[in-house]
Amino acid sequence: MSRLAMTLIVVLTSQVSYAESWTLNLSAGKYDRHDTPVSVRLPDFAPNLSTFQLIDAETNQTIPVQISTRAPVATWILKRPLKANHQREYVLRASVTAPNKNQTTAVQCSQKDGHLQISVGNRTVLQYNMAVNQAPDGLEEIQSRNAYIHPVYTPNGKTITDDFAPDHPHQRGIFFAWTKSLFNGKDINFWELQQGVGRIEFERLDSTIDGSVYGEATIKQRFLDVRQPEQPIEILSETWTIRVFNISDGFLFDLQSDQVCTATTPLVIGPYHYGGLGVRGRREWLAPNPDFEMITSNGFDRIRGNHTRPQWVDFGDSSAGMTSLDHPDNFRFPQPVRLHPKKPYFCFAPLVVGQFEIGPQQRFRSKYRFHVYDGAKVTARNERIWADYATPPDLSVTVQP
């Protein structure tokens, strides 16, 4: 249980039956905050109320707030900047007024041609591929696939990721795949599809959420041993949770992967020099392209940064790019990264530093954040987004009389 949840329980236990509003004191901590997603756990009875209003106590302005339907959590975006070591007070007020049915939903999930798209306003942020994308002419049918994100767009509509790349056609957008692994004593690889031994497939779309603050999709995938295609064996059941936030500066989204071993024997992973959460950039960035670069949080380029352990990796050219951030809760954080010296791809690869396994019914969780932008890289912005992700603002909650 988080410190915030414990605070809420202590403060609200004796008063939950009567509370209609709460004072939320937000502290920026050591970092400047802007466009920061903020979440707070509410008492368990809160979802029974019709709606909430969030008021900035200083400006008396109403702030868009979204209440999760799965758990009583309120989320909003801190759009008015807050300097380091400063505080701000909000009032979260329960209301019996029905929500405005005509209010525009800022972040929406929709399906098109068997694919899931998440948009902010009228701009598509990303597409998750549920339907199988067929291999283009010249590639073997085995390269056809689903269960990955592509395209990813900038706010101006530029495509950041690639699919069926001419140099490495098995790399695809944003995907999660283990490379050198063992299952039942035999080699298996989910990254290089052309080997025909391991595959990752979309299983089902569990749920979607639209909202003023974020849109979210929960998706089931399967890691399969397909050496006997007529009798595939499920090794891992994977749940992806993709959440897109309604921020002002670029696009921001989170990806959480929960892998559970559903087999009776473990999947043994690594060691190997790549594998894990992979990101493939647009083919125009293939070397030689002097305008493309990768930069890590340690200030290293793609040569010096390979197999180092940064907090984030930024890649792109002078017109657009994407920053990928590794969450501190992740296994072997900070995870080693594979930065390819000539190709526009990298991955967070915990197997670089040694073998590990996912045992029967064991859960392996990974969390990453992505910021997509137009224009040149801004290191200070990356550091701000990293601070928001790794060390979010502190919140204390009190009941108003």
CSV table of N, CA and C in Angstrom, one decimal, residues 186-347:
chain,number,residue,atom,x,y,z
A,186,LYS,N,14.7,-26.5,-24.7
A,186,LYS,CA,15.0,-26.2,-26.1
A,186,LYS,C,15.1,-24.6,-26.4
A,187,ASP,N,15.9,-24.2,-27.3
A,187,ASP,CA,16.0,-22.8,-27.6
A,187,ASP,C,14.7,-22.3,-28.2
A,188,ILE,N,14.3,-21.1,-27.8
A,188,ILE,CA,13.2,-20.4,-28.4
A,188,ILE,C,13.4,-18.9,-28.4
A,189,ASN,N,12.9,-18.3,-29.5
A,189,ASN,CA,13.2,-16.9,-29.7
A,189,ASN,C,11.9,-16.2,-30.2
A,190,PHE,N,11.4,-15.2,-29.5
A,190,PHE,CA,10.2,-14.5,-29.9
A,190,PHE,C,10.4,-13.2,-30.7
A,191,TRP,N,11.7,-12.9,-30.9
A,191,TRP,CA,12.1,-11.6,-31.6
A,191,TRP,C,12.2,-11.8,-33.1
A,192,GLU,N,13.0,-12.8,-33.5
A,192,GLU,CA,13.2,-13.1,-34.9
A,192,GLU,C,12.1,-14.1,-35.4
A,193,LEU,N,11.0,-13.5,-35.9
A,193,LEU,CA,9.9,-14.4,-36.3
A,193,LEU,C,10.3,-15.4,-37.4
A,194,GLN,N,11.3,-15.0,-38.2
A,194,GLN,CA,11.7,-15.9,-39.3
A,194,GLN,C,12.2,-17.3,-38.8
A,195,GLN,N,12.6,-17.4,-37.6
A,195,GLN,CA,13.1,-18.7,-37.1
A,195,GLN,C,11.9,-19.7,-36.9
A,196,GLY,N,10.7,-19.2,-36.8
A,196,GLY,CA,9.5,-20.1,-36.8
A,196,GLY,C,9.4,-20.9,-35.5
A,197,VAL,N,10.0,-20.5,-34.4
A,197,VAL,CA,9.8,-21.3,-33.2
A,197,VAL,C,9.0,-20.6,-32.1
A,198,GLY,N,9.0,-19.2,-32.1
A,198,GLY,CA,8.2,-18.5,-31.1
A,198,GLY,C,7.5,-17.4,-31.8
A,199,ARG,N,6.2,-17.1,-31.3
A,199,ARG,CA,5.4,-16.0,-31.8
A,199,ARG,C,4.7,-15.3,-30.7
A,200,ILE,N,4.4,-14.1,-30.9
A,200,ILE,CA,3.5,-13.3,-30.0
A,200,ILE,C,2.3,-12.9,-30.7
A,201,GLU,N,1.1,-13.2,-30.2
A,201,GLU,CA,-0.1,-13.0,-30.9
A,201,GLU,C,-1.1,-12.2,-30.0
A,202,PHE,N,-1.9,-11.4,-30.7
A,202,PHE,CA,-3.0,-10.7,-30.0
A,202,PHE,C,-4.1,-11.7,-29.7
A,203,GLU,N,-4.6,-11.7,-28.4
A,203,GLU,CA,-5.7,-12.6,-28.0
A,203,GLU,C,-7.0,-11.9,-28.0
A,204,ARG,N,-7.1,-10.8,-27.2
A,204,ARG,CA,-8.4,-10.1,-27.1
A,204,ARG,C,-8.2,-8.7,-26.6
A,205,LEU,N,-9.1,-7.8,-26.8
A,205,LEU,CA,-9.2,-6.5,-26.3
A,205,LEU,C,-10.1,-6.6,-25.1
A,206,ASP,N,-9.6,-6.4,-23.9
A,206,ASP,CA,-10.4,-6.5,-22.6
A,206,ASP,C,-11.3,-5.3,-22.4
A,207,SER,N,-10.7,-4.1,-22.5
A,207,SER,CA,-11.5,-2.9,-22.2
A,207,SER,C,-10.8,-1.7,-22.8
A,208,THR,N,-11.6,-0.6,-22.9
A,208,THR,CA,-11.1,0.7,-23.3
A,208,THR,C,-11.8,1.7,-22.4
A,209,ILE,N,-11.1,2.8,-22.2
A,209,ILE,CA,-11.6,4.0,-21.4
A,209,ILE,C,-11.3,5.2,-22.2
A,210,ASP,N,-12.4,6.1,-22.4
A,210,ASP,CA,-12.2,7.4,-22.9
A,210,ASP,C,-12.4,8.4,-21.8
A,211,GLY,N,-11.7,9.6,-21.9
A,211,GLY,CA,-11.9,10.5,-20.8
A,211,GLY,C,-11.3,11.9,-21.2
A,212,SER,N,-11.5,12.8,-20.3
A,212,SER,CA,-11.0,14.2,-20.4
A,212,SER,C,-9.5,14.3,-20.1
A,213,VAL,N,-9.0,13.3,-19.3
A,213,VAL,CA,-7.6,13.4,-18.9
A,213,VAL,C,-6.8,12.3,-19.5
A,214,TYR,N,-7.3,11.1,-19.7
A,214,TYR,CA,-6.6,10.0,-20.4
A,214,TYR,C,-7.5,9.1,-21.1
A,215,GLY,N,-7.0,8.4,-22.0
A,215,GLY,CA,-7.6,7.2,-22.6
A,215,GLY,C,-6.8,6.0,-22.4
A,216,GLU,N,-7.4,4.8,-22.3
A,216,GLU,CA,-6.7,3.6,-21.9
A,216,GLU,C,-7.3,2.4,-22.5
A,217,ALA,N,-6.4,1.5,-22.9
A,217,ALA,CA,-6.8,0.2,-23.4
A,217,ALA,C,-6.1,-0.9,-22.7
A,218,THR,N,-6.8,-2.0,-22.4
A,218,THR,CA,-6.2,-3.2,-21.7
A,218,THR,C,-6.4,-4.3,-22.7
A,219,ILE,N,-5.2,-5.0,-23.0
A,219,ILE,CA,-5.1,-5.9,-24.1
A,219,ILE,C,-4.4,-7.2,-23.7
A,220,LYS,N,-4.9,-8.3,-24.1
A,220,LYS,CA,-4.3,-9.6,-23.8
A,220,LYS,C,-3.5,-10.1,-25.1
A,221,GLN,N,-2.3,-10.6,-24.8
A,221,GLN,CA,-1.4,-11.2,-25.8
A,221,GLN,C,-0.9,-12.6,-25.3
A,222,ARG,N,-0.4,-13.4,-26.2
A,222,ARG,CA,0.1,-14.7,-25.8
A,222,ARG,C,1.5,-14.9,-26.5
A,223,PHE,N,2.4,-15.4,-25.7
A,223,PHE,CA,3.7,-15.9,-26.2
A,223,PHE,C,3.6,-17.4,-26.4
A,224,LEU,N,3.8,-17.8,-27.7
A,224,LEU,CA,3.6,-19.2,-28.0
A,224,LEU,C,4.8,-19.9,-28.5
A,225,ASP,N,4.9,-21.1,-28.2
A,225,ASP,CA,5.9,-22.1,-28.8
A,225,ASP,C,5.2,-22.7,-30.0
A,226,VAL,N,5.6,-22.3,-31.2
A,226,VAL,CA,4.9,-22.7,-32.5
A,226,VAL,C,5.8,-23.7,-33.3
A,227,ARG,N,6.7,-24.4,-32.6
A,227,ARG,CA,7.5,-25.4,-33.4
A,227,ARG,C,6.6,-26.5,-34.0
A,228,GLN,N,5.5,-26.8,-33.3
A,228,GLN,CA,4.4,-27.6,-33.9
A,228,GLN,C,3.2,-26.8,-34.1
A,229,PRO,N,3.1,-26.1,-35.3
A,229,PRO,CA,2.1,-25.1,-35.6
A,229,PRO,C,0.7,-25.6,-35.3
A,230,GLU,N,0.4,-26.9,-35.5
A,230,GLU,CA,-1.0,-27.4,-35.2
A,230,GLU,C,-1.3,-27.5,-33.8
A,231,GLN,N,-0.2,-27.5,-32.9
A,231,GLN,CA,-0.4,-27.6,-31.5
A,231,GLN,C,0.5,-26.6,-30.7
A,232,PRO,N,0.2,-25.3,-30.9
A,232,PRO,CA,1.0,-24.3,-30.2
A,232,PRO,C,0.9,-24.4,-28.7
A,233,ILE,N,2.0,-24.1,-28.0
A,233,ILE,CA,1.9,-24.1,-26.5
A,233,ILE,C,2.1,-22.7,-26.0
A,234,GLU,N,1.1,-22.3,-25.2
A,234,GLU,CA,1.2,-21.0,-24.6
A,234,GLU,C,2.2,-21.0,-23.4
A,235,ILE,N,3.2,-20.1,-23.5
A,235,ILE,CA,4.2,-20.0,-22.4
A,235,ILE,C,3.9,-18.8,-21.5
A,236,LEU,N,3.6,-17.7,-22.1
A,236,LEU,CA,3.3,-16.5,-21.3
A,236,LEU,C,1.9,-16.0,-21.7
A,237,SER,N,1.1,-15.6,-20.8
A,237,SER,CA,0.0,-14.7,-21.0
A,237,SER,C,0.4,-13.3,-20.6
A,238,GLU,N,0.2,-12.4,-21.6
A,238,GLU,CA,0.7,-11.0,-21.3
A,238,GLU,C,-0.5,-10.0,-21.4
A,239,THR,N,-0.5,-9.1,-20.5
A,239,THR,CA,-1.5,-8.0,-20.5
A,239,THR,C,-0.8,-6.7,-20.7
A,240,TRP,N,-1.2,-6.0,-21.8
A,240,TRP,CA,-0.7,-4.6,-22.0
A,240,TRP,C,-1.8,-3.6,-21.5
A,241,THR,N,-1.3,-2.6,-20.8
A,241,THR,CA,-2.1,-1.5,-20.5
A,241,THR,C,-1.5,-0.3,-21.1
A,242,ILE,N,-2.2,0.3,-22.0
A,242,ILE,CA,-1.7,1.5,-22.7
A,242,ILE,C,-2.5,2.7,-22.3
A,243,ARG,N,-1.9,3.7,-21.7
A,243,ARG,CA,-2.6,4.9,-21.3
A,243,ARG,C,-2.1,6.2,-22.0
A,244,VAL,N,-2.9,6.9,-22.7
A,244,VAL,CA,-2.5,8.1,-23.3
A,244,VAL,C,-3.1,9.3,-22.6
A,245,PHE,N,-2.2,10.3,-22.2
A,245,PHE,CA,-2.6,11.4,-21.4
A,245,PHE,C,-2.9,12.7,-22.3
A,246,ASN,N,-3.7,13.5,-21.8
A,246,ASN,CA,-4.1,14.7,-22.5
A,246,ASN,C,-3.2,15.9,-22.0
A,247,ILE,N,-1.9,15.9,-22.5
A,247,ILE,CA,-1.0,17.0,-22.1
A,247,ILE,C,-1.0,18.0,-23.2
A,248,SER,N,-0.3,19.1,-22.9
A,248,SER,CA,-0.2,20.2,-23.9
A,248,SER,C,1.0,20.1,-24.8
A,249,ASP,N,2.1,19.7,-24.2
A,249,ASP,CA,3.4,19.7,-24.9
A,249,ASP,C,3.8,18.3,-25.5
A,250,GLY,N,3.4,18.0,-26.7
A,250,GLY,CA,3.6,16.7,-27.4
A,250,GLY,C,2.6,15.7,-27.0
A,251,PHE,N,2.9,14.5,-27.2
A,251,PHE,CA,2.0,13.3,-26.8
A,251,PHE,C,2.8,12.6,-25.7
A,252,LEU,N,2.0,12.1,-24.8
A,252,LEU,CA,2.6,11.3,-23.6
A,252,LEU,C,1.7,10.1,-23.4
A,253,PHE,N,2.4,8.9,-23.4
A,253,PHE,CA,1.7,7.7,-23.1
A,253,PHE,C,2.5,6.7,-22.3
A,254,ASP,N,1.9,5.8,-21.5
A,254,ASP,CA,2.5,4.8,-20.7
A,254,ASP,C,2.1,3.4,-21.3
A,255,LEU,N,3.1,2.5,-21.2
A,255,LEU,CA,2.9,1.1,-21.5
A,255,LEU,C,3.3,0.3,-20.4
A,256,GLN,N,2.4,-0.5,-19.8
A,256,GLN,CA,2.7,-1.5,-18.8
A,256,GLN,C,2.5,-2.9,-19.3
A,257,SER,N,3.5,-3.8,-19.2
A,257,SER,CA,3.4,-5.2,-19.6
A,257,SER,C,3.4,-6.1,-18.4
A,258,ASP,N,2.4,-6.9,-18.3
A,258,ASP,CA,2.4,-7.9,-17.2
A,258,ASP,C,2.4,-9.3,-17.8
A,259,GLN,N,3.5,-10.0,-17.7
A,259,GLN,CA,3.7,-11.3,-18.3
A,259,GLN,C,3.6,-12.4,-17.1
A,260,VAL,N,2.7,-13.4,-17.4
A,260,VAL,CA,2.5,-14.5,-16.4
A,260,VAL,C,2.8,-15.8,-17.1
A,261,CYS,N,3.7,-16.6,-16.5
A,261,CYS,CA,4.0,-17.9,-17.1
A,261,CYS,C,2.8,-18.8,-16.9
A,262,THR,N,2.2,-19.3,-18.0
A,262,THR,CA,1.1,-20.2,-17.8
A,262,THR,C,1.4,-21.6,-18.1
A,263,ALA,N,2.7,-21.9,-18.4
A,263,ALA,CA,3.2,-23.2,-18.6
A,263,ALA,C,3.6,-23.9,-17.3
A,264,THR,N,3.8,-25.1,-17.3
A,264,THR,CA,4.2,-25.9,-16.1
A,264,THR,C,5.7,-25.8,-15.9
A,265,THR,N,6.5,-25.3,-16.9
A,265,THR,CA,7.9,-25.2,-16.7
A,265,THR,C,8.3,-23.7,-17.0
A,266,PRO,N,9.4,-23.2,-16.5
A,266,PRO,CA,9.7,-21.8,-16.6
A,266,PRO,C,10.2,-21.5,-18.0
A,267,LEU,N,10.1,-20.2,-18.3
A,267,LEU,CA,10.8,-19.6,-19.5
A,267,LEU,C,12.1,-19.1,-19.0
A,268,VAL,N,13.2,-19.6,-19.5
A,268,VAL,CA,14.6,-19.1,-19.0
A,268,VAL,C,15.1,-18.1,-20.1
A,269,ILE,N,15.4,-16.9,-19.7
A,269,ILE,CA,15.7,-15.8,-20.6
A,269,ILE,C,17.2,-15.4,-20.5
A,270,GLY,N,17.9,-15.3,-21.6
A,270,GLY,CA,19.2,-14.8,-21.7
A,270,GLY,C,20.3,-15.7,-21.2
A,271,PRO,N,21.5,-15.2,-21.1
A,271,PRO,CA,21.9,-13.8,-21.4
A,271,PRO,C,22.1,-13.6,-22.9
A,272,TYR,N,21.8,-12.4,-23.4
A,272,TYR,CA,22.0,-12.0,-24.8
A,272,TYR,C,22.1,-10.5,-24.9
A,273,HIS,N,22.6,-10.0,-26.0
A,273,HIS,CA,22.9,-8.6,-26.2
A,273,HIS,C,21.8,-7.7,-26.6
A,274,TYR,N,20.6,-8.3,-26.8
A,274,TYR,CA,19.4,-7.5,-27.1
A,274,TYR,C,18.2,-8.4,-26.8
A,275,GLY,N,17.0,-7.7,-26.7
A,275,GLY,CA,15.7,-8.3,-26.4
A,275,GLY,C,15.0,-7.6,-25.3
A,276,GLY,N,13.7,-7.7,-25.2
A,276,GLY,CA,12.9,-7.0,-24.2
A,276,GLY,C,12.0,-6.0,-24.9
A,277,LEU,N,11.9,-4.8,-24.4
A,277,LEU,CA,11.1,-3.7,-25.0
A,277,LEU,C,11.8,-3.1,-26.1
A,278,GLY,N,11.3,-3.3,-27.3
A,278,GLY,CA,12.0,-2.7,-28.5
A,278,GLY,C,11.3,-1.6,-29.2
A,279,VAL,N,12.0,-0.7,-29.7
A,279,VAL,CA,11.5,0.5,-30.4
A,279,VAL,C,12.2,0.6,-31.8
A,280,ARG,N,11.4,0.6,-32.9
A,280,ARG,CA,11.9,0.7,-34.2
A,280,ARG,C,11.5,2.1,-34.8
A,281,GLY,N,12.5,2.9,-35.2
A,281,GLY,CA,12.3,4.2,-35.8
A,281,GLY,C,12.1,4.1,-37.3
A,282,ARG,N,11.7,5.2,-37.9
A,282,ARG,CA,11.4,5.3,-39.3
A,282,ARG,C,12.6,5.0,-40.2
A,283,ARG,N,12.3,4.4,-41.3
A,283,ARG,CA,13.4,3.9,-42.2
A,283,ARG,C,14.3,5.1,-42.8
A,284,GLU,N,13.7,6.3,-42.8
A,284,GLU,CA,14.5,7.4,-43.3
A,284,GLU,C,15.7,7.7,-42.4
A,285,TRP,N,15.6,7.2,-41.2
A,285,TRP,CA,16.7,7.4,-40.2
A,285,TRP,C,17.8,6.4,-40.3
A,286,LEU,N,17.8,5.5,-41.2
A,286,LEU,CA,18.9,4.5,-41.4
A,286,LEU,C,20.1,5.2,-41.8
A,287,ALA,N,21.3,4.7,-41.3
A,287,ALA,CA,22.6,5.3,-41.6
A,287,ALA,C,22.9,5.1,-43.1
A,288,PRO,N,23.5,6.0,-43.8
A,288,PRO,CA,24.0,7.3,-43.2
A,288,PRO,C,23.0,8.4,-43.2
A,289,ASN,N,22.7,8.9,-42.0
A,289,ASN,CA,21.7,10.1,-41.9
A,289,ASN,C,22.3,10.9,-40.8
A,290,PRO,N,23.0,11.9,-41.1
A,290,PRO,CA,23.7,12.7,-40.1
A,290,PRO,C,22.7,13.5,-39.2
A,291,ASP,N,21.4,13.6,-39.6
A,291,ASP,CA,20.4,14.4,-38.8
A,291,ASP,C,19.8,13.5,-37.7
A,292,PHE,N,20.0,12.2,-37.8
A,292,PHE,CA,19.4,11.3,-36.8
A,292,PHE,C,20.4,11.0,-35.7
A,293,GLU,N,19.9,11.0,-34.5
A,293,GLU,CA,20.8,10.6,-33.4
A,293,GLU,C,20.0,10.0,-32.2
A,294,MET,N,20.8,9.2,-31.4
A,294,MET,CA,20.2,8.7,-30.1
A,294,MET,C,21.1,9.4,-29.0
A,295,ILE,N,20.4,9.8,-28.0
A,295,ILE,CA,21.0,10.4,-26.8
A,295,ILE,C,20.4,9.8,-25.6
A,296,THR,N,21.3,9.4,-24.6
A,296,THR,CA,20.8,8.8,-23.4
A,296,THR,C,20.8,9.9,-22.3
A,297,SER,N,20.2,9.5,-21.2
A,297,SER,CA,20.1,10.4,-20.0
A,297,SER,C,21.5,10.7,-19.4
A,298,ASN,N,22.5,9.8,-19.8
A,298,ASN,CA,23.9,10.0,-19.3
A,298,ASN,C,24.7,10.9,-20.3
A,299,GLY,N,24.0,11.3,-21.4
A,299,GLY,CA,24.7,12.2,-22.3
A,299,GLY,C,25.5,11.4,-23.4
A,300,PHE,N,25.2,10.1,-23.5
A,300,PHE,CA,26.0,9.3,-24.5
A,300,PHE,C,25.2,9.2,-25.8
A,301,ASP,N,26.0,9.0,-26.9
A,301,ASP,CA,25.4,8.8,-28.2
A,301,ASP,C,25.2,7.3,-28.4
A,302,ARG,N,24.8,6.9,-29.6
A,302,ARG,CA,24.5,5.5,-29.8
A,302,ARG,C,25.7,4.5,-29.7
A,303,ILE,N,26.9,5.1,-29.9
A,303,ILE,CA,28.1,4.2,-29.8
A,303,ILE,C,28.5,4.1,-28.4
A,304,ARG,N,28.7,5.2,-27.7
A,304,ARG,CA,29.1,5.2,-26.3
A,304,ARG,C,28.0,4.6,-25.3
A,305,GLY,N,26.8,4.8,-25.8
A,305,GLY,CA,25.7,4.4,-24.9
A,305,GLY,C,25.2,3.0,-24.9
A,306,ASN,N,25.7,2.2,-25.9
A,306,ASN,CA,25.3,0.8,-26.1
A,306,ASN,C,25.7,0.0,-24.8
A,307,HIS,N,24.7,-0.7,-24.3
A,307,HIS,CA,24.8,-1.5,-23.1
A,307,HIS,C,25.1,-0.8,-21.8
A,308,THR,N,24.9,0.6,-21.9
A,308,THR,CA,24.9,1.3,-20.6
A,308,THR,C,23.5,1.2,-20.0
A,309,ARG,N,23.4,1.9,-18.8
A,309,ARG,CA,22.1,1.7,-18.1
A,309,ARG,C,21.5,3.1,-17.8
A,310,PRO,N,20.9,3.8,-18.8
A,310,PRO,CA,20.4,5.1,-18.6
A,310,PRO,C,19.0,5.1,-18.1
A,311,GLN,N,18.5,6.2,-17.7
A,311,GLN,CA,17.1,6.3,-17.3
A,311,GLN,C,16.1,6.5,-18.5
A,312,TRP,N,16.7,7.2,-19.5
A,312,TRP,CA,15.8,7.4,-20.7
A,312,TRP,C,16.7,7.4,-22.0
A,313,VAL,N,16.1,7.2,-23.1
A,313,VAL,CA,16.7,7.3,-24.4
A,313,VAL,C,15.9,8.1,-25.3
A,314,ASP,N,16.5,9.1,-26.0
A,314,ASP,CA,15.8,10.0,-26.9
A,314,ASP,C,16.4,9.8,-28.3
A,315,PHE,N,15.5,9.6,-29.2
A,315,PHE,CA,16.0,9.4,-30.6
A,315,PHE,C,15.1,10.2,-31.6
A,316,GLY,N,15.7,10.6,-32.7
A,316,GLY,CA,15.0,11.4,-33.7
A,316,GLY,C,15.9,12.3,-34.5
A,317,ASP,N,15.3,13.2,-35.3
A,317,ASP,CA,16.1,14.1,-36.0
A,317,ASP,C,15.8,15.5,-35.6
A,318,SER,N,16.1,16.5,-36.4
A,318,SER,CA,15.9,17.9,-36.0
A,318,SER,C,14.5,18.3,-36.1
A,319,SER,N,13.6,17.5,-36.7
A,319,SER,CA,12.2,17.9,-36.8
A,319,SER,C,11.3,17.1,-35.9
A,320,ALA,N,11.7,16.0,-35.4
A,320,ALA,CA,10.8,15.2,-34.5
A,320,ALA,C,11.5,14.1,-33.8
A,321,GLY,N,10.9,13.6,-32.7
A,321,GLY,CA,11.6,12.5,-32.0
A,321,GLY,C,10.7,11.9,-30.9
A,322,MET,N,11.3,10.9,-30.2
A,322,MET,CA,10.5,10.3,-29.1
A,322,MET,C,11.5,9.9,-28.0
A,323,THR,N,11.1,10.2,-26.8
A,323,THR,CA,11.9,9.8,-25.6
A,323,THR,C,11.2,8.7,-24.9
A,324,SER,N,12.0,7.6,-24.6
A,324,SER,CA,11.5,6.4,-23.9
A,324,SER,C,12.1,6.3,-22.6
A,325,LEU,N,11.3,6.2,-21.5
A,325,LEU,CA,11.7,6.2,-20.1
A,325,LEU,C,11.5,4.9,-19.4
A,326,ASP,N,12.5,4.5,-18.7
A,326,ASP,CA,12.5,3.2,-17.9
A,326,ASP,C,12.0,3.5,-16.5
A,327,HIS,N,11.0,2.8,-16.0
A,327,HIS,CA,10.5,3.1,-14.7
A,327,HIS,C,11.4,2.5,-13.6
A,328,PRO,N,11.6,3.2,-12.4
A,328,PRO,CA,12.4,2.6,-11.4
A,328,PRO,C,12.0,1.3,-10.8
A,329,ASP,N,10.7,1.0,-10.9
A,329,ASP,CA,10.2,-0.3,-10.4
A,329,ASP,C,10.6,-1.5,-11.3
A,330,ASN,N,11.1,-1.3,-12.5
A,330,ASN,CA,11.4,-2.4,-13.4
A,330,ASN,C,12.5,-3.2,-12.9
A,331,PHE,N,12.5,-4.5,-13.3
A,331,PHE,CA,13.5,-5.5,-13.0
A,331,PHE,C,14.9,-5.0,-13.5
A,332,ARG,N,15.9,-5.0,-12.7
A,332,ARG,CA,17.2,-4.6,-13.0
A,332,ARG,C,17.3,-3.2,-13.4
A,333,PHE,N,16.4,-2.3,-12.9
A,333,PHE,CA,16.5,-0.9,-13.2
A,333,PHE,C,17.8,-0.3,-12.6
A,334,PRO,N,18.5,0.6,-13.4
A,334,PRO,CA,18.2,1.0,-14.7
A,334,PRO,C,18.6,-0.1,-15.7
A,335,GLN,N,17.7,-0.5,-16.6
A,335,GLN,CA,17.9,-1.6,-17.5
A,335,GLN,C,19.0,-1.2,-18.5
A,336,PRO,N,19.9,-2.2,-18.9
A,336,PRO,CA,20.8,-2.0,-20.0
A,336,PRO,C,20.0,-1.7,-21.3
A,337,VAL,N,20.6,-0.9,-22.2
A,337,VAL,CA,20.0,-0.6,-23.5
A,337,VAL,C,20.9,-1.1,-24.6
A,338,ARG,N,20.3,-1.7,-25.6
A,338,ARG,CA,20.9,-2.0,-26.9
A,338,ARG,C,20.7,-0.8,-27.8
A,339,LEU,N,21.7,0.0,-28.2
A,339,LEU,CA,21.6,1.1,-29.1
A,339,LEU,C,22.3,0.6,-30.4
A,340,HIS,N,21.6,0.4,-31.5
A,340,HIS,CA,22.2,-0.1,-32.7
A,340,HIS,C,23.1,1.0,-33.3
A,341,PRO,N,24.3,0.7,-33.8
A,341,PRO,CA,25.2,1.7,-34.3
A,341,PRO,C,24.8,2.3,-35.6
A,342,LYS,N,23.9,1.6,-36.4
A,342,LYS,CA,23.6,2.1,-37.7
A,342,LYS,C,22.1,2.1,-38.0
A,343,LYS,N,21.3,1.4,-37.3
A,343,LYS,CA,19.9,1.3,-37.5
A,343,LYS,C,19.1,2.0,-36.5
A,344,PRO,N,17.9,2.6,-36.8
A,344,PRO,CA,17.2,3.4,-35.9
A,344,PRO,C,16.3,2.6,-35.0
A,345,TYR,N,17.0,1.8,-34.2
A,345,TYR,CA,16.2,1.0,-33.2
A,345,TYR,C,17.1,0.9,-31.9
A,346,PHE,N,16.4,0.7,-30.8
A,346,PHE,CA,17.0,0.3,-29.5
A,346,PHE,C,16.0,-0.5,-28.7
A,347,CYS,N,16.5,-1.1,-27.6
A,347,CYS,CA,15.7,-1.8,-26.7
A,347,CYS,C,16.2,-1.7,-25.3
